[in-house]
Amino acid sequence: MSLQTISSRGAAAVAIICIICIISRVDAKKPSLTFRPQRSITFTSRQQKQQQSIQQQNNYNDIFNTILDIRGGASRKKRGGKTATLYSSSQNKKSSPKKTATGKAKVRGSVKDEPEKSAVSDTLKKYKAILPLTRIYITTVGIVTLLGLLLGEEMAQGVLALDPIRTINGLELWRPITAACFLGPPSIGWLMNAYYLFEYGSSLERAFGTAQHLLFLFIQIIFLSVCSIFFGQPFFAQSVITSMLHVLSRSMPNQKVKWLIFTVPYWTLPYGLMATDVLQAQGNAAAALPHIMGILSGHLYFFHKNVWPKIGGEDWLVPPEFMRRKLDQDYGGGDVSKSKESISNALKSRKKGKGRKLGNV
């Protein structure tokens, strides 16, 4: 190998080494010039995005709370990013006192002290509001009806019906009472008769007092028991209802009332009720017998109570003093109240041909 060849190769090797050194230096300096500024710029942009997202979230929370305040629902709490439930919000609203326009707290009762109303409590309240004797009568009707369902039709006739031999000889003294309270099995007719019994009984007891109403029922049961034995009627509850209606109608005979689609005088209403039952029985005249008995029994009471004293007779249908003190003590301190006396006097001294409403007498 010649000296010239060696020198050329050495020069080439030196040139390659120089080129490699230059490239390595360029690569070593390149990250410091380009990569580091890009990394700081990227970090700054991320921080700005995070701040923008936090600001948007705060704006969203403010808008959401404003909407909920307008709507009246729960609002979000800003502390800790927690939200309040509807239940907790309602509790806070109940616990915080309401304020008036002047800024003072409203005076109100405690929510816990207010009793919850239900259908059962409301029904019991209305039941207790019924006048005492009418309430006892309606309760007895319900008990007798329940016994009739439990015993069956045939056995109920044997136990509840009016039987003079068993009543007198067997001392089964409950039979006149059960005969006056049995309205038959539950039906639409039973419901209507129970309503009539409540309506007319309450009107009479309110007008004349509990003691006088008890005397009225006592007379009706005795007279209707005799009539039922004579005509062979085992039950006469319908007759009691008609007798109540007859006494009320004779107290204000010319008062206009509605019967079906007609406007008729009040004194004709018992006869209209009788005609309705006859039509429902398809023209059977036997359906009119209980109403005829009731009209006769009611007129017997009305004549001796209101007509006979006016023509000079004595009013002997007056309850005893002990009965009035016992039964009417809640209404007049041992006697009939002044309101009931005014009603009774108005009914007794009514002018012929003029009628008045029960509530306005």
mmCIF file of C-alpha atoms in Angstrom:
data_model
loop_
_atom_site.group_PDB
_atom_site.id
_atom_site.type_symbol
_atom_site.label_atom_id
_atom_site.label_comp_id
_atom_site.label_asym_id
_atom_site.label_seq_id
_atom_site.Cartn_x
_atom_site.Cartn_y
_atom_site.Cartn_z
ATOM 1 C CA MET A 1 0.000 0.000 0.000
ATOM 2 C CA SER A 2 1.360 3.326 -1.003
ATOM 3 C CA LEU A 3 1.702 6.355 1.215
ATOM 4 C CA GLN A 4 -0.708 8.295 -0.925
ATOM 5 C CA THR A 5 -3.496 5.815 -0.361
ATOM 6 C CA ILE A 6 -3.054 5.845 3.410
ATOM 7 C CA SER A 7 -3.149 9.591 3.565
ATOM 8 C CA SER A 8 -6.338 9.761 1.497
ATOM 9 C CA ARG A 9 -8.081 7.259 3.735
ATOM 10 C CA GLY A 10 -7.016 9.124 6.860
ATOM 11 C CA ALA A 11 -8.328 12.360 5.462
ATOM 12 C CA ALA A 12 -11.675 10.681 4.712
ATOM 13 C CA ALA A 13 -11.888 9.259 8.230
ATOM 14 C CA VAL A 14 -11.170 12.631 9.792
ATOM 15 C CA ALA A 15 -13.824 14.210 7.596
ATOM 16 C CA ILE A 16 -16.450 11.612 8.667
ATOM 17 C CA ILE A 17 -15.597 12.142 12.365
ATOM 18 C CA CYS A 18 -15.969 15.875 11.992
ATOM 19 C CA ILE A 19 -19.359 15.481 10.320
ATOM 20 C CA ILE A 20 -20.579 13.162 13.130
ATOM 21 C CA CYS A 21 -19.445 15.620 15.791
ATOM 22 C CA ILE A 22 -21.231 18.506 14.099
ATOM 23 C CA ILE A 23 -24.489 16.490 13.795
ATOM 24 C CA SER A 24 -24.367 15.397 17.456
ATOM 25 C CA ARG A 25 -23.882 18.963 18.631
ATOM 26 C CA VAL A 26 -26.784 20.155 16.525
ATOM 27 C CA ASP A 27 -29.015 17.404 17.949
ATOM 28 C CA ALA A 28 -27.895 18.157 21.488
ATOM 29 C CA LYS A 29 -28.780 21.833 21.173
ATOM 30 C CA LYS A 30 -32.093 21.246 19.343
ATOM 31 C CA PRO A 31 -34.290 20.238 22.408
ATOM 32 C CA SER A 32 -33.230 23.279 24.372
ATOM 33 C CA LEU A 33 -34.254 25.532 21.505
ATOM 34 C CA THR A 34 -37.590 23.931 20.420
ATOM 35 C CA PHE A 35 -39.024 21.337 22.911
ATOM 36 C CA ARG A 36 -38.789 23.303 26.178
ATOM 37 C CA PRO A 37 -40.709 26.405 24.979
ATOM 38 C CA GLN A 38 -43.454 24.127 23.498
ATOM 39 C CA ARG A 39 -43.839 22.275 26.847
ATOM 40 C CA SER A 40 -44.334 25.530 28.788
ATOM 41 C CA ILE A 41 -46.854 26.786 26.230
ATOM 42 C CA THR A 42 -48.850 23.493 26.489
ATOM 43 C CA PHE A 43 -48.935 23.691 30.306
ATOM 44 C CA THR A 44 -50.174 27.302 30.170
ATOM 45 C CA SER A 45 -52.991 26.408 27.771
ATOM 46 C CA ARG A 46 -54.145 23.514 30.034
ATOM 47 C CA GLN A 47 -54.242 25.805 33.056
ATOM 48 C CA GLN A 48 -56.316 28.343 31.144
ATOM 49 C CA LYS A 49 -58.756 25.615 30.043
ATOM 50 C CA GLN A 50 -59.143 24.425 33.622
ATOM 51 C CA GLN A 51 -59.885 27.961 34.801
ATOM 52 C CA GLN A 52 -62.411 28.428 32.003
ATOM 53 C CA SER A 53 -64.148 25.140 32.864
ATOM 54 C CA ILE A 54 -64.323 26.141 36.560
ATOM 55 C CA GLN A 55 -65.815 29.504 35.607
ATOM 56 C CA GLN A 56 -68.387 27.839 33.338
ATOM 57 C CA GLN A 57 -69.331 25.419 36.130
ATOM 58 C CA ASN A 58 -69.829 28.319 38.541
ATOM 59 C CA ASN A 59 -71.977 30.142 35.994
ATOM 60 C CA TYR A 60 -74.025 26.963 35.452
ATOM 61 C CA ASN A 61 -74.544 26.562 39.197
ATOM 62 C CA ASP A 62 -75.715 30.170 39.527
ATOM 63 C CA ILE A 63 -78.203 29.769 36.659
ATOM 64 C CA PHE A 64 -79.448 26.445 38.051
ATOM 65 C CA ASN A 65 -79.933 27.893 41.542
ATOM 66 C CA THR A 66 -81.827 30.869 40.115
ATOM 67 C CA ILE A 67 -84.185 28.565 38.215
ATOM 68 C CA LEU A 68 -84.788 26.417 41.293
ATOM 69 C CA ASP A 69 -85.471 29.496 43.418
ATOM 70 C CA ILE A 70 -88.077 30.671 40.934
ATOM 71 C CA ARG A 71 -89.615 27.173 40.733
ATOM 72 C CA GLY A 72 -89.542 26.667 44.495
ATOM 73 C CA GLY A 73 -87.404 23.516 44.596
ATOM 74 C CA ALA A 74 -84.118 22.640 46.303
ATOM 75 C CA SER A 75 -80.993 24.636 45.541
ATOM 76 C CA ARG A 76 -77.418 23.473 45.204
ATOM 77 C CA LYS A 77 -74.914 24.262 47.897
ATOM 78 C CA LYS A 78 -71.733 25.910 46.686
ATOM 79 C CA ARG A 79 -69.613 24.671 49.540
ATOM 80 C CA GLY A 80 -67.781 21.492 48.697
ATOM 81 C CA GLY A 81 -69.778 21.045 45.486
ATOM 82 C CA LYS A 82 -72.567 19.177 47.362
ATOM 83 C CA THR A 83 -76.222 19.391 46.476
ATOM 84 C CA ALA A 84 -79.229 19.394 48.773
ATOM 85 C CA THR A 85 -82.052 16.894 48.262
ATOM 86 C CA LEU A 86 -85.705 17.867 48.050
ATOM 87 C CA TYR A 87 -86.386 16.184 51.386
ATOM 88 C CA SER A 88 -83.711 18.153 53.216
ATOM 89 C CA SER A 89 -84.871 21.358 51.565
ATOM 90 C CA SER A 90 -88.455 20.767 52.650
ATOM 91 C CA GLN A 91 -87.274 20.080 56.172
ATOM 92 C CA ASN A 92 -85.350 23.323 56.224
ATOM 93 C CA LYS A 93 -88.330 25.238 54.916
ATOM 94 C CA LYS A 94 -90.588 23.759 57.560
ATOM 95 C CA SER A 95 -88.104 24.477 60.323
ATOM 96 C CA SER A 96 -87.410 28.047 59.260
ATOM 97 C CA PRO A 97 -90.225 30.420 60.249
ATOM 98 C CA LYS A 98 -92.065 32.261 57.496
ATOM 99 C CA LYS A 99 -91.854 36.031 57.521
ATOM 100 C CA THR A 100 -94.391 38.747 56.828
ATOM 101 C CA ALA A 101 -93.905 41.782 54.594
ATOM 102 C CA THR A 102 -92.432 43.709 57.531
ATOM 103 C CA GLY A 103 -89.834 41.013 58.169
ATOM 104 C CA LYS A 104 -91.430 39.569 61.326
ATOM 105 C CA ALA A 105 -91.946 35.846 61.752
ATOM 106 C CA LYS A 106 -95.487 34.590 61.204
ATOM 107 C CA VAL A 107 -97.281 33.040 64.154
ATOM 108 C CA ARG A 108 -98.508 29.553 63.305
ATOM 109 C CA GLY A 109 -99.144 26.247 64.995
ATOM 110 C CA SER A 110 -96.691 23.393 64.935
ATOM 111 C CA VAL A 111 -96.954 21.003 61.991
ATOM 112 C CA LYS A 112 -96.580 18.024 64.304
ATOM 113 C CA ASP A 113 -99.514 19.173 66.439
ATOM 114 C CA GLU A 114 -101.948 19.183 63.501
ATOM 115 C CA PRO A 115 -103.754 15.809 63.329
ATOM 116 C CA GLU A 116 -103.949 14.046 60.001
ATOM 117 C CA LYS A 117 -107.485 13.834 58.665
ATOM 118 C CA SER A 118 -108.768 10.610 57.171
ATOM 119 C CA ALA A 119 -112.035 9.323 55.791
ATOM 120 C CA VAL A 120 -112.672 7.205 58.894
ATOM 121 C CA SER A 121 -112.133 10.085 61.336
ATOM 122 C CA ASP A 122 -114.276 12.378 59.204
ATOM 123 C CA THR A 123 -117.088 9.780 59.144
ATOM 124 C CA LEU A 124 -116.882 9.307 62.918
ATOM 125 C CA LYS A 125 -117.016 13.054 63.416
ATOM 126 C CA LYS A 126 -120.167 13.316 61.297
ATOM 127 C CA TYR A 127 -121.674 10.327 63.105
ATOM 128 C CA LYS A 128 -121.095 11.937 66.503
ATOM 129 C CA ALA A 129 -122.648 15.177 65.235
ATOM 130 C CA ILE A 130 -126.030 13.451 64.718
ATOM 131 C CA LEU A 131 -128.612 14.214 67.386
ATOM 132 C CA PRO A 132 -128.532 11.548 70.132
ATOM 133 C CA LEU A 133 -131.899 9.821 69.704
ATOM 134 C CA THR A 134 -131.659 9.814 65.915
ATOM 135 C CA ARG A 135 -128.128 8.408 66.187
ATOM 136 C CA ILE A 136 -129.365 5.602 68.447
ATOM 137 C CA TYR A 137 -132.197 4.813 66.041
ATOM 138 C CA ILE A 138 -129.884 4.716 62.993
ATOM 139 C CA THR A 139 -127.395 2.521 64.888
ATOM 140 C CA THR A 140 -130.169 0.111 65.886
ATOM 141 C CA VAL A 141 -131.282 -0.089 62.257
ATOM 142 C CA GLY A 142 -127.749 -1.050 61.238
ATOM 143 C CA ILE A 143 -127.472 -3.706 63.970
ATOM 144 C CA VAL A 144 -130.840 -5.256 63.098
ATOM 145 C CA THR A 145 -129.927 -5.283 59.393
ATOM 146 C CA LEU A 146 -126.643 -7.050 60.186
ATOM 147 C CA LEU A 147 -128.480 -9.632 62.302
ATOM 148 C CA GLY A 148 -130.875 -10.221 59.427
ATOM 149 C CA LEU A 149 -127.957 -10.936 57.096
ATOM 150 C CA LEU A 150 -126.310 -13.305 59.571
ATOM 151 C CA LEU A 151 -129.490 -15.209 60.457
ATOM 152 C CA GLY A 152 -130.898 -15.445 56.952
ATOM 153 C CA GLU A 153 -134.324 -14.432 55.726
ATOM 154 C CA GLU A 154 -136.329 -17.259 57.275
ATOM 155 C CA MET A 155 -134.649 -17.224 60.671
ATOM 156 C CA ALA A 156 -134.709 -13.421 60.780
ATOM 157 C CA GLN A 157 -138.479 -13.536 60.346
ATOM 158 C CA GLY A 158 -138.713 -15.881 63.332
ATOM 159 C CA VAL A 159 -136.436 -13.842 65.614
ATOM 160 C CA LEU A 160 -136.983 -10.190 64.609
ATOM 161 C CA ALA A 161 -140.593 -10.075 63.383
ATOM 162 C CA LEU A 162 -143.490 -8.855 65.513
ATOM 163 C CA ASP A 163 -145.235 -11.905 67.010
ATOM 164 C CA PRO A 164 -147.897 -11.022 69.630
ATOM 165 C CA ILE A 165 -147.927 -14.479 71.236
ATOM 166 C CA ARG A 166 -144.160 -14.613 71.713
ATOM 167 C CA THR A 167 -144.050 -10.967 72.735
ATOM 168 C CA ILE A 168 -146.730 -11.281 75.430
ATOM 169 C CA ASN A 169 -146.506 -14.905 76.552
ATOM 170 C CA GLY A 170 -142.797 -15.431 75.928
ATOM 171 C CA LEU A 171 -141.816 -11.933 77.153
ATOM 172 C CA GLU A 172 -139.781 -11.345 73.998
ATOM 173 C CA LEU A 173 -140.056 -7.614 74.451
ATOM 174 C CA TRP A 174 -137.461 -6.763 71.829
ATOM 175 C CA ARG A 175 -139.782 -7.676 68.957
ATOM 176 C CA PRO A 176 -141.651 -4.326 68.731
ATOM 177 C CA ILE A 177 -138.288 -2.537 68.626
ATOM 178 C CA THR A 178 -136.779 -4.824 65.975
ATOM 179 C CA ALA A 179 -139.999 -4.600 63.956
ATOM 180 C CA ALA A 180 -139.673 -0.792 64.026
ATOM 181 C CA CYS A 181 -135.990 -0.925 62.936
ATOM 182 C CA PHE A 182 -135.828 -3.651 60.279
ATOM 183 C CA LEU A 183 -135.772 -2.153 56.766
ATOM 184 C CA GLY A 184 -135.009 -5.386 54.933
ATOM 185 C CA PRO A 185 -131.763 -6.508 53.309
ATOM 186 C CA PRO A 186 -129.329 -3.850 52.040
ATOM 187 C CA SER A 187 -130.470 -2.367 48.739
ATOM 188 C CA ILE A 188 -131.185 0.990 47.098
ATOM 189 C CA GLY A 189 -134.571 1.054 48.830
ATOM 190 C CA TRP A 190 -132.911 0.341 52.162
ATOM 191 C CA LEU A 191 -130.466 3.187 51.622
ATOM 192 C CA MET A 192 -133.242 5.642 50.723
ATOM 193 C CA ASN A 193 -135.352 4.640 53.728
ATOM 194 C CA ALA A 194 -132.354 5.007 56.060
ATOM 195 C CA TYR A 195 -131.767 8.492 54.649
ATOM 196 C CA TYR A 196 -135.432 9.430 55.166
ATOM 197 C CA LEU A 197 -135.257 8.104 58.715
ATOM 198 C CA PHE A 198 -132.201 10.233 59.419
ATOM 199 C CA GLU A 199 -133.573 13.352 57.714
ATOM 200 C CA TYR A 200 -137.078 13.349 59.192
ATOM 201 C CA GLY A 201 -135.951 12.091 62.601
ATOM 202 C CA SER A 202 -133.293 14.814 62.870
ATOM 203 C CA SER A 203 -135.826 17.490 61.897
ATOM 204 C CA LEU A 204 -138.332 16.372 64.535
ATOM 205 C CA GLU A 205 -135.714 15.999 67.268
ATOM 206 C CA ARG A 206 -134.243 19.388 66.439
ATOM 207 C CA ALA A 207 -137.683 21.034 66.461
ATOM 208 C CA PHE A 208 -139.178 19.489 69.614
ATOM 209 C CA GLY A 209 -136.220 18.229 71.654
ATOM 210 C CA THR A 210 -134.930 14.759 72.490
ATOM 211 C CA ALA A 211 -137.425 14.039 75.273
ATOM 212 C CA GLN A 212 -140.447 14.966 73.165
ATOM 213 C CA HIS A 213 -139.072 12.987 70.223
ATOM 214 C CA LEU A 214 -138.632 9.939 72.458
ATOM 215 C CA LEU A 215 -142.267 10.238 73.511
ATOM 216 C CA PHE A 216 -143.257 10.503 69.847
ATOM 217 C CA LEU A 217 -141.377 7.298 68.963
ATOM 218 C CA PHE A 218 -142.829 5.496 71.986
ATOM 219 C CA ILE A 219 -146.393 6.364 70.884
ATOM 220 C CA GLN A 220 -145.657 5.354 67.291
ATOM 221 C CA ILE A 221 -144.263 1.945 68.306
ATOM 222 C CA ILE A 222 -147.265 1.176 70.518
ATOM 223 C CA PHE A 223 -149.897 2.272 67.995
ATOM 224 C CA LEU A 224 -148.143 0.682 65.008
ATOM 225 C CA SER A 225 -147.638 -2.575 66.908
ATOM 226 C CA VAL A 226 -151.391 -2.817 67.418
ATOM 227 C CA CYS A 227 -152.076 -1.937 63.769
ATOM 228 C CA SER A 228 -149.444 -4.419 62.546
ATOM 229 C CA ILE A 229 -150.965 -7.220 64.597
ATOM 230 C CA PHE A 230 -154.400 -6.365 63.219
ATOM 231 C CA PHE A 231 -153.250 -6.172 59.572
ATOM 232 C CA GLY A 232 -150.694 -8.981 59.832
ATOM 233 C CA GLN A 233 -147.603 -6.857 59.185
ATOM 234 C CA PRO A 234 -144.396 -8.352 60.706
ATOM 235 C CA PHE A 235 -142.359 -5.112 60.341
ATOM 236 C CA PHE A 236 -143.399 -1.454 60.372
ATOM 237 C CA ALA A 237 -140.211 0.621 59.995
ATOM 238 C CA GLN A 238 -141.607 2.137 56.793
ATOM 239 C CA SER A 239 -144.698 3.228 58.748
ATOM 240 C CA VAL A 240 -142.504 5.043 61.295
ATOM 241 C CA ILE A 241 -140.832 6.995 58.480
ATOM 242 C CA THR A 242 -144.211 7.968 57.010
ATOM 243 C CA SER A 243 -145.497 9.061 60.423
ATOM 244 C CA MET A 244 -142.464 11.349 60.848
ATOM 245 C CA LEU A 245 -143.035 12.838 57.425
ATOM 246 C CA HIS A 246 -146.760 13.323 58.126
ATOM 247 C CA VAL A 247 -146.116 15.256 61.366
ATOM 248 C CA LEU A 248 -143.591 17.498 59.605
ATOM 249 C CA SER A 249 -145.899 18.075 56.646
ATOM 250 C CA ARG A 250 -148.899 18.940 58.866
ATOM 251 C CA SER A 251 -146.776 21.496 60.745
ATOM 252 C CA MET A 252 -146.324 23.469 57.521
ATOM 253 C CA PRO A 253 -148.894 22.049 55.099
ATOM 254 C CA ASN A 254 -148.743 24.644 52.316
ATOM 255 C CA GLN A 255 -144.963 24.824 52.070
ATOM 256 C CA LYS A 256 -143.951 24.058 48.475
ATOM 257 C CA VAL A 257 -141.649 21.050 48.080
ATOM 258 C CA LYS A 258 -140.306 18.959 45.222
ATOM 259 C CA TRP A 259 -141.667 15.487 44.552
ATOM 260 C CA LEU A 260 -140.058 13.802 41.537
ATOM 261 C CA ILE A 261 -140.449 16.527 38.877
ATOM 262 C CA PHE A 262 -143.482 18.198 40.453
ATOM 263 C CA THR A 263 -143.815 21.036 42.942
ATOM 264 C CA VAL A 264 -146.508 20.084 45.453
ATOM 265 C CA PRO A 265 -147.698 21.267 48.884
ATOM 266 C CA TYR A 266 -145.886 19.692 51.795
ATOM 267 C CA TRP A 267 -148.981 17.935 53.177
ATOM 268 C CA THR A 268 -149.254 15.806 49.997
ATOM 269 C CA LEU A 269 -145.696 14.424 50.286
ATOM 270 C CA PRO A 270 -146.619 11.322 52.384
ATOM 271 C CA TYR A 271 -149.217 10.403 49.777
ATOM 272 C CA GLY A 272 -146.689 10.948 47.017
ATOM 273 C CA LEU A 273 -144.269 8.621 48.805
ATOM 274 C CA MET A 274 -147.057 6.045 49.055
ATOM 275 C CA ALA A 275 -147.824 6.380 45.336
ATOM 276 C CA THR A 276 -144.145 5.905 44.500
ATOM 277 C CA ASP A 277 -143.981 2.598 46.400
ATOM 278 C CA VAL A 278 -147.185 1.380 44.752
ATOM 279 C CA LEU A 279 -145.759 2.122 41.316
ATOM 280 C CA GLN A 280 -142.508 0.339 42.196
ATOM 281 C CA ALA A 281 -144.567 -2.684 43.293
ATOM 282 C CA GLN A 282 -146.189 -2.701 39.824
ATOM 283 C CA GLY A 283 -149.525 -1.472 41.057
ATOM 284 C CA ASN A 284 -149.799 -3.783 44.061
ATOM 285 C CA ALA A 285 -152.118 -2.055 46.553
ATOM 286 C CA ALA A 286 -150.538 -3.918 49.480
ATOM 287 C CA ALA A 287 -147.499 -1.615 49.165
ATOM 288 C CA ALA A 288 -149.690 1.296 50.305
ATOM 289 C CA LEU A 289 -150.643 -0.338 53.630
ATOM 290 C CA PRO A 290 -147.477 0.636 55.596
ATOM 291 C CA HIS A 291 -147.912 4.255 54.492
ATOM 292 C CA ILE A 292 -151.585 4.301 55.466
ATOM 293 C CA MET A 293 -150.658 2.987 58.912
ATOM 294 C CA GLY A 294 -147.954 5.652 59.231
ATOM 295 C CA ILE A 295 -150.299 8.461 58.214
ATOM 296 C CA LEU A 296 -152.897 7.328 60.757
ATOM 297 C CA SER A 297 -150.293 6.967 63.518
ATOM 298 C CA GLY A 298 -148.672 10.324 62.744
ATOM 299 C CA HIS A 299 -152.023 12.100 62.605
ATOM 300 C CA LEU A 300 -152.984 10.633 65.973
ATOM 301 C CA TYR A 301 -149.924 12.269 67.518
ATOM 302 C CA PHE A 302 -150.324 15.545 65.647
ATOM 303 C CA PHE A 303 -154.007 15.888 66.522
ATOM 304 C CA HIS A 304 -153.512 15.342 70.249
ATOM 305 C CA LYS A 305 -150.395 17.502 70.367
ATOM 306 C CA ASN A 306 -151.398 20.487 68.231
ATOM 307 C CA VAL A 307 -155.091 20.460 67.322
ATOM 308 C CA TRP A 308 -156.735 19.214 70.521
ATOM 309 C CA PRO A 309 -155.167 21.872 72.831
ATOM 310 C CA LYS A 310 -156.375 24.654 70.477
ATOM 311 C CA ILE A 311 -160.006 23.610 70.805
ATOM 312 C CA GLY A 312 -159.871 23.574 74.590
ATOM 313 C CA GLY A 313 -158.413 20.135 75.294
ATOM 314 C CA GLU A 314 -155.429 19.322 77.437
ATOM 315 C CA ASP A 315 -152.047 18.507 75.970
ATOM 316 C CA TRP A 316 -151.312 15.199 77.620
ATOM 317 C CA LEU A 317 -148.450 14.295 75.252
ATOM 318 C CA VAL A 318 -145.865 16.020 77.447
ATOM 319 C CA PRO A 319 -142.728 14.123 78.546
ATOM 320 C CA PRO A 320 -142.186 13.808 82.311
ATOM 321 C CA GLU A 321 -139.995 16.367 84.016
ATOM 322 C CA PHE A 322 -137.250 13.872 84.877
ATOM 323 C CA MET A 323 -137.059 12.808 81.233
ATOM 324 C CA ARG A 324 -136.703 16.399 80.095
ATOM 325 C CA ARG A 325 -133.989 17.094 82.678
ATOM 326 C CA LYS A 326 -132.117 13.955 81.675
ATOM 327 C CA LEU A 327 -132.358 14.125 77.885
ATOM 328 C CA ASP A 328 -132.539 17.860 77.220
ATOM 329 C CA GLN A 329 -129.868 18.984 79.698
ATOM 330 C CA ASP A 330 -127.348 19.504 76.872
ATOM 331 C CA TYR A 331 -129.738 21.774 75.043
ATOM 332 C CA GLY A 332 -131.329 23.910 77.755
ATOM 333 C CA GLY A 333 -129.869 23.192 81.180
ATOM 334 C CA GLY A 334 -132.575 20.776 82.300
ATOM 335 C CA ASP A 335 -135.260 22.023 79.936
ATOM 336 C CA VAL A 336 -135.908 22.508 76.237
ATOM 337 C CA SER A 337 -133.822 25.344 74.907
ATOM 338 C CA LYS A 338 -135.266 28.676 73.908
ATOM 339 C CA SER A 339 -134.627 27.976 70.252
ATOM 340 C CA LYS A 340 -136.632 24.755 70.381
ATOM 341 C CA GLU A 341 -139.396 26.473 72.319
ATOM 342 C CA SER A 342 -139.591 29.180 69.678
ATOM 343 C CA ILE A 343 -139.768 26.546 66.950
ATOM 344 C CA SER A 344 -142.469 24.642 68.803
ATOM 345 C CA ASN A 345 -144.475 27.807 69.449
ATOM 346 C CA ALA A 346 -144.179 28.851 65.836
ATOM 347 C CA LEU A 347 -145.452 25.485 64.688
ATOM 348 C CA LYS A 348 -148.348 25.571 67.150
ATOM 349 C CA SER A 349 -149.380 29.145 66.417
ATOM 350 C CA ARG A 350 -148.971 28.970 62.643
ATOM 351 C CA LYS A 351 -151.638 30.668 60.566
ATOM 352 C CA LYS A 352 -153.771 28.480 58.402
ATOM 353 C CA GLY A 353 -152.786 28.546 54.742
ATOM 354 C CA LYS A 354 -149.198 29.697 55.371
ATOM 355 C CA GLY A 355 -146.219 27.431 55.531
ATOM 356 C CA ARG A 356 -142.620 27.979 56.607
ATOM 357 C CA LYS A 357 -139.369 26.206 56.062
ATOM 358 C CA LEU A 358 -137.945 24.187 58.916
ATOM 359 C CA GLY A 359 -134.810 26.308 59.046
ATOM 360 C CA ASN A 360 -136.703 29.637 59.136
ATOM 361 C CA VAL A 361 -139.397 29.025 61.715
#
